[in-house]
């Protein structure tokens, strides 16, 4: 068949790269970057090509399967839908709505149908307070702080990287991740443009990362101490009279008082960063023509994630960089998920988890509580679980305990196309089509991008016979479930009846037509590379969702949490020989789930424990040997790799390895890969206790010979 060219969007990470895909019949011939995409400008990373591998993967499920004593058996969709609806409704009838729990993984936000019909329709029908997601092992502190300061959990200021003169990066590695809560395809090129216009990039990270290596300055910082580092920078900015903040900001006097004892000298002993550097960088940041402070996963998934993200916002606010070109800015997306109420403002601690009493945020409980909510008997116990695009056994703390807990469920259904560490426990798996087989519009990441654009990408391939899209799966399960649950128990929202009748693509069309600028699917279909809506523009104070339309710089919850920072970091003593575990990402890995592509996994192994040579020597260990890494909850054996790229006292393992260690995972390439799961070491009790976010970084561990 003659090859044809199609244009698409990669949905694997947040960068939304434009793709030029050559296809022949139902085969992918090649995948390249789309040079005409106004946001990604031709950039792709190696994972884009693996979208073709995912599409062709023979381990990828296309039909529903049931787990039986003799293994997995394919069943018909009708039978699968009925059984799932019946078992969920039955559990609700017998034990109440909260006995059915749901866990939503990261790919939900990358899938249009999962957003509209999964989150928007199915989940609401379940009416459970036992909702969990990857949010509490990721960006929860960002949303928590945005809710308190700006009045809406999704008013997340984005670094205006294309115009900044000073980019201060903490706990993020965009050279590997391609940016997060900062959709920034081609970080390397934008970094180069920053340098070419005379700007600087400064990175704080316990590892000399790929991003650190192309920075003007990189400083090691002890894991979990960034809050103190940033508060000391704020101290300096107040101290030296460098504050210049907008008129709509309240609470700066309280902030000033609160940071008074966070002196650079004190911070130096806590963080390992010299006081002179803290003062100098604070000064440079405050006096740059335009500067943006950005902190990501390394800051949010640590003991003081809430305070650290608050301090990031304050850095931008007190220096007048919030809402300024080249500072941090809000987006103006064509589909305004904030303005249209698709994502609510957020709420906190309206209910708590049953066993440990952890607070909900925006309707979700911390996933660190999931295993105990299943394993602890009593009224209100979770006995049925729905997972959608999630692999919590590999991706949330204490995978061993969760793995065991999943085995104790009465019923589990997974909407997923792989049998992996988590879904192997499901009674039924409902597999959706893969990315190249479905329409795509990015509802979430357009709202987090460094430039306003809009793009609709129709499915590259027609849906193969006998397969279902995610939204079709959710519509069918919801229909059959609602039939089995008394109507008075179900939410009666107009939107739900409406969603039962329309496709996600139609939803996008309607939303585009209601937006500003007024677009439509027709316009976007005519512009397959995407429409450029321009650089980010000032939106404040109008865009604020606080009742008084003012920025609240000093929320009481965050001020109060400083007591915990002081107790643990000022007064706490580091133990001799103690090591702190941090994670890492690589451009060829994607959380825990893209390891079945031989193209991505081949080459130099990247599963090892990174450790400083001095720390190895101190323990009488040698480079390359197998070591035992132990934490409060678990133990793994893995090869050590000596490197001065990690700071002394810090060790690093990548997230999402170890697929072959548990048995029952049906991913032929992935299970052959060496490595262990870092989350067999992370601790469900090691939290940012303010927000309930797991502290996956900075976990105390020991390393000994095997
Ligand atoms: N120690 C440590 N742990 C971490 C992290 C860390 O840095 N260190 N990072 C955390 C972060 S930031 C995140 S976001 C979480 C991720 O945590 P999860 O989202 O729970 O895990 P993933 O590994 O992303 O698994 C995604 C699952 O979705 C399935 N899937 C992929 N695409 C689709 C699709 O289109 N539809 C459906 N229905 N299923 C699909 C895959 O088969 C896989 O089962 O992990 C967190 N865990
Ligand atoms: N290739 C690839 N891209 C991805 C993903 C992937 O798995 N692979 N995952 C996607 C997802 S779900 C997300 S959320 C984003 C995450 O995007 P990023 O946040 O950019 O990702 P990480 O590489 O985890 O960067 C976190 C950095 O924090 C550092 N760190 C750890 N602890 C601390 C600390 O206490 N203080 C400081 N200052 N730094 C610390 C780590 O060394 C690491 O370099 O990436 C997305 N993009
Ligand atoms: S950076 Fe890579 S994985 Fe991310 S969207 Fe672009 S091509 Fe896809
Ligand atoms: Mo994430």
JSON list of N, CA and C in Angstrom, two decimals, residues 8 58 64 73 95 106 113 143 146 183 220 237 287 337 350 367 412 425 429 542 556 564 584 589 639 656 701:
[
{"chain": "A", "resi": 8, "resn": "UNK", "atom": "N", "xyz": [-0.05, 13.88, 14.17]},
{"chain": "A", "resi": 8, "resn": "UNK", "atom": "CA", "xyz": [-0.60, 13.49, 15.46]},
{"chain": "A", "resi": 8, "resn": "UNK", "atom": "C", "xyz": [0.10, 14.21, 16.60]},
{"chain": "A", "resi": 58, "resn": "UNK", "atom": "N", "xyz": [2.38, -7.26, 20.81]},
{"chain": "A", "resi": 58, "resn": "UNK", "atom": "CA", "xyz": [1.48, -8.42, 20.89]},
{"chain": "A", "resi": 58, "resn": "UNK", "atom": "C", "xyz": [1.09, -8.72, 22.34]},
{"chain": "A", "resi": 64, "resn": "UNK", "atom": "N", "xyz": [-11.28, -7.95, 26.33]},
{"chain": "A", "resi": 64, "resn": "UNK", "atom": "CA", "xyz": [-11.35, -8.12, 27.78]},
{"chain": "A", "resi": 64, "resn": "UNK", "atom": "C", "xyz": [-10.85, -9.51, 28.18]},
{"chain": "A", "resi": 73, "resn": "UNK", "atom": "N", "xyz": [-8.29, -15.63, 30.45]},
{"chain": "A", "resi": 73, "resn": "UNK", "atom": "CA", "xyz": [-9.14, -16.12, 29.37]},
{"chain": "A", "resi": 73, "resn": "UNK", "atom": "C", "xyz": [-9.85, -14.93, 28.73]},
{"chain": "A", "resi": 95, "resn": "UNK", "atom": "N", "xyz": [-22.06, -3.26, 51.12]},
{"chain": "A", "resi": 95, "resn": "UNK", "atom": "CA", "xyz": [-21.13, -2.60, 52.04]},
{"chain": "A", "resi": 95, "resn": "UNK", "atom": "C", "xyz": [-21.11, -1.09, 51.92]},
{"chain": "A", "resi": 106, "resn": "UNK", "atom": "N", "xyz": [-1.54, 8.01, 36.12]},
{"chain": "A", "resi": 106, "resn": "UNK", "atom": "CA", "xyz": [-1.11, 9.17, 35.34]},
{"chain": "A", "resi": 106, "resn": "UNK", "atom": "C", "xyz": [-1.65, 9.24, 33.91]},
{"chain": "A", "resi": 113, "resn": "UNK", "atom": "N", "xyz": [-10.56, 10.61, 26.33]},
{"chain": "A", "resi": 113, "resn": "UNK", "atom": "CA", "xyz": [-11.75, 9.83, 26.73]},
{"chain": "A", "resi": 113, "resn": "UNK", "atom": "C", "xyz": [-11.77, 9.48, 28.20]},
{"chain": "A", "resi": 143, "resn": "UNK", "atom": "N", "xyz": [-0.98, 21.90, 43.79]},
{"chain": "A", "resi": 143, "resn": "UNK", "atom": "CA", "xyz": [-2.41, 22.21, 43.75]},
{"chain": "A", "resi": 143, "resn": "UNK", "atom": "C", "xyz": [-2.90, 22.74, 45.10]},
{"chain": "A", "resi": 146, "resn": "UNK", "atom": "N", "xyz": [-1.73, 26.32, 45.37]},
{"chain": "A", "resi": 146, "resn": "UNK", "atom": "CA", "xyz": [-2.48, 27.18, 44.44]},
{"chain": "A", "resi": 146, "resn": "UNK", "atom": "C", "xyz": [-3.87, 27.46, 44.99]},
{"chain": "A", "resi": 183, "resn": "UNK", "atom": "N", "xyz": [4.68, 22.44, 30.32]},
{"chain": "A", "resi": 183, "resn": "UNK", "atom": "CA", "xyz": [4.75, 21.70, 29.06]},
{"chain": "A", "resi": 183, "resn": "UNK", "atom": "C", "xyz": [5.75, 22.41, 28.15]},
{"chain": "A", "resi": 220, "resn": "UNK", "atom": "N", "xyz": [24.54, 21.02, 44.73]},
{"chain": "A", "resi": 220, "resn": "UNK", "atom": "CA", "xyz": [23.94, 19.92, 45.46]},
{"chain": "A", "resi": 220, "resn": "UNK", "atom": "C", "xyz": [23.15, 20.50, 46.63]},
{"chain": "A", "resi": 237, "resn": "UNK", "atom": "N", "xyz": [16.05, 38.35, 50.53]},
{"chain": "A", "resi": 237, "resn": "UNK", "atom": "CA", "xyz": [15.34, 39.33, 49.68]},
{"chain": "A", "resi": 237, "resn": "UNK", "atom": "C", "xyz": [14.65, 40.40, 50.55]},
{"chain": "A", "resi": 287, "resn": "UNK", "atom": "N", "xyz": [17.03, 40.66, 41.26]},
{"chain": "A", "resi": 287, "resn": "UNK", "atom": "CA", "xyz": [17.40, 41.84, 40.46]},
{"chain": "A", "resi": 287, "resn": "UNK", "atom": "C", "xyz": [17.44, 41.53, 38.96]},
{"chain": "A", "resi": 337, "resn": "UNK", "atom": "N", "xyz": [-10.33, 24.65, 31.27]},
{"chain": "A", "resi": 337, "resn": "UNK", "atom": "CA", "xyz": [-10.82, 23.68, 32.24]},
{"chain": "A", "resi": 337, "resn": "UNK", "atom": "C", "xyz": [-11.00, 24.29, 33.63]},
{"chain": "A", "resi": 350, "resn": "UNK", "atom": "N", "xyz": [-12.06, 17.62, 54.16]},
{"chain": "A", "resi": 350, "resn": "UNK", "atom": "CA", "xyz": [-13.52, 17.52, 54.37]},
{"chain": "A", "resi": 350, "resn": "UNK", "atom": "C", "xyz": [-13.85, 16.13, 54.92]},
{"chain": "A", "resi": 367, "resn": "UNK", "atom": "N", "xyz": [-2.72, 8.17, 48.43]},
{"chain": "A", "resi": 367, "resn": "UNK", "atom": "CA", "xyz": [-2.61, 6.77, 48.02]},
{"chain": "A", "resi": 367, "resn": "UNK", "atom": "C", "xyz": [-1.75, 5.97, 48.99]},
{"chain": "A", "resi": 412, "resn": "UNK", "atom": "N", "xyz": [-11.74, -6.94, 41.69]},
{"chain": "A", "resi": 412, "resn": "UNK", "atom": "CA", "xyz": [-10.95, -5.84, 41.14]},
{"chain": "A", "resi": 412, "resn": "UNK", "atom": "C", "xyz": [-11.12, -5.82, 39.63]},
{"chain": "A", "resi": 425, "resn": "UNK", "atom": "N", "xyz": [-3.73, -8.58, 39.46]},
{"chain": "A", "resi": 425, "resn": "UNK", "atom": "CA", "xyz": [-4.67, -8.92, 40.53]},
{"chain": "A", "resi": 425, "resn": "UNK", "atom": "C", "xyz": [-6.13, -8.75, 40.12]},
{"chain": "A", "resi": 429, "resn": "UNK", "atom": "N", "xyz": [-9.95, -7.43, 33.17]},
{"chain": "A", "resi": 429, "resn": "UNK", "atom": "CA", "xyz": [-9.26, -6.27, 32.62]},
{"chain": "A", "resi": 429, "resn": "UNK", "atom": "C", "xyz": [-10.01, -5.83, 31.36]},
{"chain": "A", "resi": 542, "resn": "UNK", "atom": "N", "xyz": [-7.38, 39.54, 37.71]},
{"chain": "A", "resi": 542, "resn": "UNK", "atom": "CA", "xyz": [-8.72, 39.13, 37.27]},
{"chain": "A", "resi": 542, "resn": "UNK", "atom": "C", "xyz": [-8.97, 37.62, 37.37]},
{"chain": "A", "resi": 556, "resn": "UNK", "atom": "N", "xyz": [-2.60, 30.35, 56.57]},
{"chain": "A", "resi": 556, "resn": "UNK", "atom": "CA", "xyz": [-2.36, 29.88, 57.94]},
{"chain": "A", "resi": 556, "resn": "UNK", "atom": "C", "xyz": [-1.80, 28.46, 57.96]},
{"chain": "A", "resi": 564, "resn": "UNK", "atom": "N", "xyz": [6.98, 22.41, 61.97]},
{"chain": "A", "resi": 564, "resn": "UNK", "atom": "CA", "xyz": [7.48, 21.06, 61.66]},
{"chain": "A", "resi": 564, "resn": "UNK", "atom": "C", "xyz": [8.83, 21.15, 60.94]},
{"chain": "A", "resi": 584, "resn": "UNK", "atom": "N", "xyz": [14.92, 8.78, 40.10]},
{"chain": "A", "resi": 584, "resn": "UNK", "atom": "CA", "xyz": [15.39, 9.46, 38.89]},
{"chain": "A", "resi": 584, "resn": "UNK", "atom": "C", "xyz": [14.59, 9.01, 37.69]},
{"chain": "A", "resi": 589, "resn": "UNK", "atom": "N", "xyz": [12.69, 6.07, 29.60]},
{"chain": "A", "resi": 589, "resn": "UNK", "atom": "CA", "xyz": [11.73, 5.35, 30.45]},
{"chain": "A", "resi": 589, "resn": "UNK", "atom": "C", "xyz": [10.49, 6.22, 30.59]},
{"chain": "A", "resi": 639, "resn": "UNK", "atom": "N", "xyz": [22.70, -3.84, 41.70]},
{"chain": "A", "resi": 639, "resn": "UNK", "atom": "CA", "xyz": [24.09, -3.46, 41.46]},
{"chain": "A", "resi": 639, "resn": "UNK", "atom": "C", "xyz": [24.31, -2.00, 41.82]},
{"chain": "A", "resi": 656, "resn": "UNK", "atom": "N", "xyz": [10.11, 2.56, 38.51]},
{"chain": "A", "resi": 656, "resn": "UNK", "atom": "CA", "xyz": [9.44, 1.77, 37.47]},
{"chain": "A", "resi": 656, "resn": "UNK", "atom": "C", "xyz": [10.20, 0.59, 36.89]},
{"chain": "A", "resi": 701, "resn": "UNK", "atom": "N", "xyz": [17.81, 5.17, 54.11]},
{"chain": "A", "resi": 701, "resn": "UNK", "atom": "CA", "xyz": [18.11, 3.77, 53.76]},
{"chain": "A", "resi": 701, "resn": "UNK", "atom": "C", "xyz": [19.53, 3.43, 54.22]}
]
